[in-house]
C-alpha cells in the first residue's frame, strides 16, 4: 500500500470517528432533555398532588357541625375580586370561589330527593340553577309548620324562602343533633342549604348582597 492510500484510509477513519461522536452527543443531549422534561412533569404532578392533599387536609375531620368546616381562617373578602358560590347537592359541599379558584370549602346539607311526578326522576327539594344572595338575613327563625328553625340565615331565593342557615334547631332553640349529624354526609333539608353553626354565622355576617350562587346536582 502506497503512502497516498494510507492517507486516504486514515482520513476516512477520522471522519467515521467524528460522525459517531456527533451522533453520540446528540443522543446524549436528547436523553438529557427527555430526562429534564420527565423530571419537570413529575414535579408538576407532585406539586398538584401536594396542593390537593394540603387542601383536603384543611377540612376538619371528623365533621363538627358547631365549628368551621376548614381549620384555616375564613377568607378576607376585601381581597377577593370575583366572589361566587357553588353548592353541590350530590357531594354535600359548598364552595367559595374567587374566579376559578376555590378559596374555602364548607360541609353542607341540601334538600331531600323526591320523585318528580312529571318526569319520574328523583329531584332535590333544593332548586338548582343560578341565584343571587338577597338582603334578608338574621340571627334566628322558627317555622311552626315544619316544627323546625335555625340560626344565622342568609336568603338566596324568594326573599326568605330559600336560605343558607345553620343546622336545624328545635322549638326550644336547642340544636337538633340527629339532623346536625347529617351535615356533609347526606341530604336532609326541606330546600335550604344547611351549614355548620360557625360557617352559617360567617356567611350571615360577611356575604355581600348580590353574590352569585350556583346550585348543581
Short mmCIF file of C-alpha atoms in Angstrom, two decimals, residues 19-169:
data_model
loop_
_atom_site.label_atom_id
_atom_site.label_comp_id
_atom_site.label_asym_id
_atom_site.label_seq_id
_atom_site.Cartn_x
_atom_site.Cartn_y
_atom_site.Cartn_z
CA UNK A 19 -19.64 11.25 12.77
CA UNK A 20 -20.01 8.70 15.60
CA UNK A 21 -19.03 11.34 18.16
CA UNK A 22 -21.64 13.85 16.91
CA UNK A 23 -24.35 11.14 16.91
CA UNK A 24 -23.49 10.14 20.48
CA UNK A 25 -23.52 13.77 21.56
CA UNK A 26 -26.95 14.37 20.01
CA UNK A 27 -28.34 11.20 21.57
CA UNK A 28 -26.99 12.17 24.99
CA UNK A 29 -28.47 15.68 24.64
CA UNK A 30 -31.84 14.27 23.63
CA UNK A 31 -31.77 11.86 26.57
CA UNK A 32 -30.87 14.72 28.91
CA UNK A 33 -33.72 16.85 27.56
CA UNK A 34 -36.13 13.93 27.90
CA UNK A 35 -34.95 13.34 31.44
CA UNK A 36 -35.38 17.03 32.27
CA UNK A 37 -38.89 17.08 30.77
CA UNK A 38 -39.83 13.94 32.67
CA UNK A 39 -38.48 15.46 35.88
CA UNK A 40 -40.48 18.65 35.25
CA UNK A 41 -43.69 16.68 34.64
CA UNK A 42 -43.05 14.60 37.76
CA UNK A 43 -42.50 17.74 39.83
CA UNK A 44 -45.66 19.36 38.44
CA UNK A 45 -47.76 16.28 39.23
CA UNK A 46 -46.22 16.09 42.69
CA UNK A 47 -46.91 19.78 43.32
CA UNK A 48 -50.55 19.41 42.22
CA UNK A 49 -50.91 16.31 44.35
CA UNK A 50 -49.41 18.11 47.32
CA UNK A 51 -51.71 21.09 46.79
CA UNK A 52 -54.73 18.79 46.61
CA UNK A 53 -53.59 16.92 49.69
CA UNK A 54 -52.98 20.19 51.51
CA UNK A 55 -56.48 21.42 50.60
CA UNK A 56 -58.05 18.16 51.79
CA UNK A 57 -56.03 18.21 54.99
CA UNK A 58 -57.53 21.59 55.90
CA UNK A 59 -61.04 20.14 56.05
CA UNK A 60 -61.98 19.48 59.65
CA UNK A 61 -62.28 15.75 60.35
CA UNK A 62 -64.32 14.35 61.85
CA UNK A 63 -67.01 16.84 60.83
CA UNK A 64 -68.00 19.13 63.68
CA UNK A 65 -71.36 20.82 62.99
CA UNK A 66 -70.58 23.53 65.53
CA UNK A 67 -67.22 24.61 64.11
CA UNK A 68 -65.81 25.94 60.84
CA UNK A 69 -65.50 23.36 58.06
CA UNK A 70 -61.83 24.15 57.48
CA UNK A 71 -59.14 24.54 60.08
CA UNK A 72 -57.74 27.62 58.33
CA UNK A 73 -59.16 31.14 58.70
CA UNK A 74 -62.12 32.26 56.61
CA UNK A 75 -61.17 34.27 53.50
CA UNK A 76 -60.80 38.03 53.72
CA UNK A 77 -63.47 39.09 51.23
CA UNK A 78 -61.94 42.56 50.88
CA UNK A 79 -59.14 40.81 48.95
CA UNK A 80 -61.45 38.63 46.83
CA UNK A 81 -62.09 40.15 43.40
CA UNK A 82 -64.60 37.72 41.89
CA UNK A 83 -66.53 36.03 44.68
CA UNK A 84 -69.20 33.47 43.88
CA UNK A 85 -70.56 30.31 45.48
CA UNK A 86 -71.14 26.81 44.15
CA UNK A 87 -73.33 24.33 46.03
CA UNK A 88 -73.04 20.67 45.04
CA UNK A 89 -76.08 18.82 46.36
CA UNK A 90 -74.65 15.41 45.45
CA UNK A 91 -71.39 15.79 47.34
CA UNK A 92 -72.81 17.84 50.24
CA UNK A 93 -70.26 20.60 49.76
CA UNK A 94 -70.49 24.37 49.34
CA UNK A 95 -67.53 26.08 47.67
CA UNK A 96 -66.47 29.71 47.84
CA UNK A 97 -64.68 30.79 44.67
CA UNK A 98 -62.53 33.71 43.64
CA UNK A 99 -62.86 33.46 39.89
CA UNK A 100 -61.73 29.93 39.01
CA UNK A 101 -60.08 29.20 42.35
CA UNK A 102 -61.73 27.59 45.36
CA UNK A 103 -60.82 29.66 48.39
CA UNK A 104 -62.90 27.86 51.01
CA UNK A 105 -64.95 24.66 51.25
CA UNK A 106 -67.87 24.12 53.59
CA UNK A 107 -69.68 20.96 54.60
CA UNK A 108 -73.36 21.34 53.74
CA UNK A 109 -76.68 19.53 53.52
CA UNK A 110 -79.25 20.24 50.81
CA UNK A 111 -82.81 19.22 50.09
CA UNK A 112 -84.16 15.70 50.32
CA UNK A 113 -84.57 13.93 46.97
CA UNK A 114 -88.14 13.03 45.99
CA UNK A 115 -89.60 11.53 42.82
CA UNK A 116 -90.79 14.19 40.39
CA UNK A 117 -94.36 13.19 39.36
CA UNK A 118 -93.84 14.77 35.92
CA UNK A 119 -90.58 13.07 34.99
CA UNK A 120 -90.46 10.12 37.36
CA UNK A 121 -86.88 11.09 38.26
CA UNK A 122 -85.53 11.84 41.71
CA UNK A 123 -85.29 15.57 42.29
CA UNK A 124 -83.91 17.60 45.18
CA UNK A 125 -86.22 19.88 47.17
CA UNK A 126 -83.49 22.48 46.70
CA UNK A 127 -83.87 24.39 43.42
CA UNK A 128 -80.92 24.13 41.05
CA UNK A 129 -79.66 26.93 38.83
CA UNK A 130 -78.17 30.39 39.31
CA UNK A 131 -79.37 32.66 42.11
CA UNK A 132 -78.11 35.71 43.99
CA UNK A 133 -77.74 36.49 47.67
CA UNK A 134 -80.55 38.74 48.91
CA UNK A 135 -80.73 41.27 51.72
CA UNK A 136 -82.83 39.15 54.08
CA UNK A 137 -80.70 37.71 56.88
CA UNK A 138 -80.79 37.35 60.64
CA UNK A 139 -79.72 35.51 63.77
CA UNK A 140 -82.58 33.01 64.05
CA UNK A 141 -86.01 31.88 62.83
CA UNK A 142 -88.56 29.18 63.57
CA UNK A 143 -91.03 27.59 61.15
CA UNK A 144 -94.03 26.38 63.16
CA UNK A 145 -95.42 24.40 60.21
CA UNK A 146 -92.24 22.40 59.86
CA UNK A 147 -91.55 22.48 63.61
CA UNK A 148 -88.01 23.43 62.81
CA UNK A 149 -85.83 26.52 62.94
CA UNK A 150 -82.20 27.52 62.52
CA UNK A 151 -79.69 30.22 63.30
CA UNK A 152 -77.71 32.66 61.17
CA UNK A 153 -79.71 32.69 57.94
CA UNK A 154 -79.00 34.39 54.61
CA UNK A 155 -81.56 34.40 51.79
CA UNK A 156 -80.69 33.46 48.21
CA UNK A 157 -84.16 32.97 46.69
CA UNK A 158 -87.69 34.34 47.18
CA UNK A 159 -86.67 36.76 49.92
CA UNK A 160 -86.59 34.45 52.89
CA UNK A 161 -87.94 31.21 51.45
CA UNK A 162 -84.62 29.58 50.50
CA UNK A 163 -81.69 30.23 52.78
CA UNK A 164 -78.21 29.38 53.88
CA UNK A 165 -78.53 28.66 57.59
CA UNK A 166 -77.14 26.60 60.44
CA UNK A 167 -78.03 23.01 61.18
CA UNK A 168 -81.65 22.97 62.42
CA UNK A 169 -82.96 23.91 65.84
#
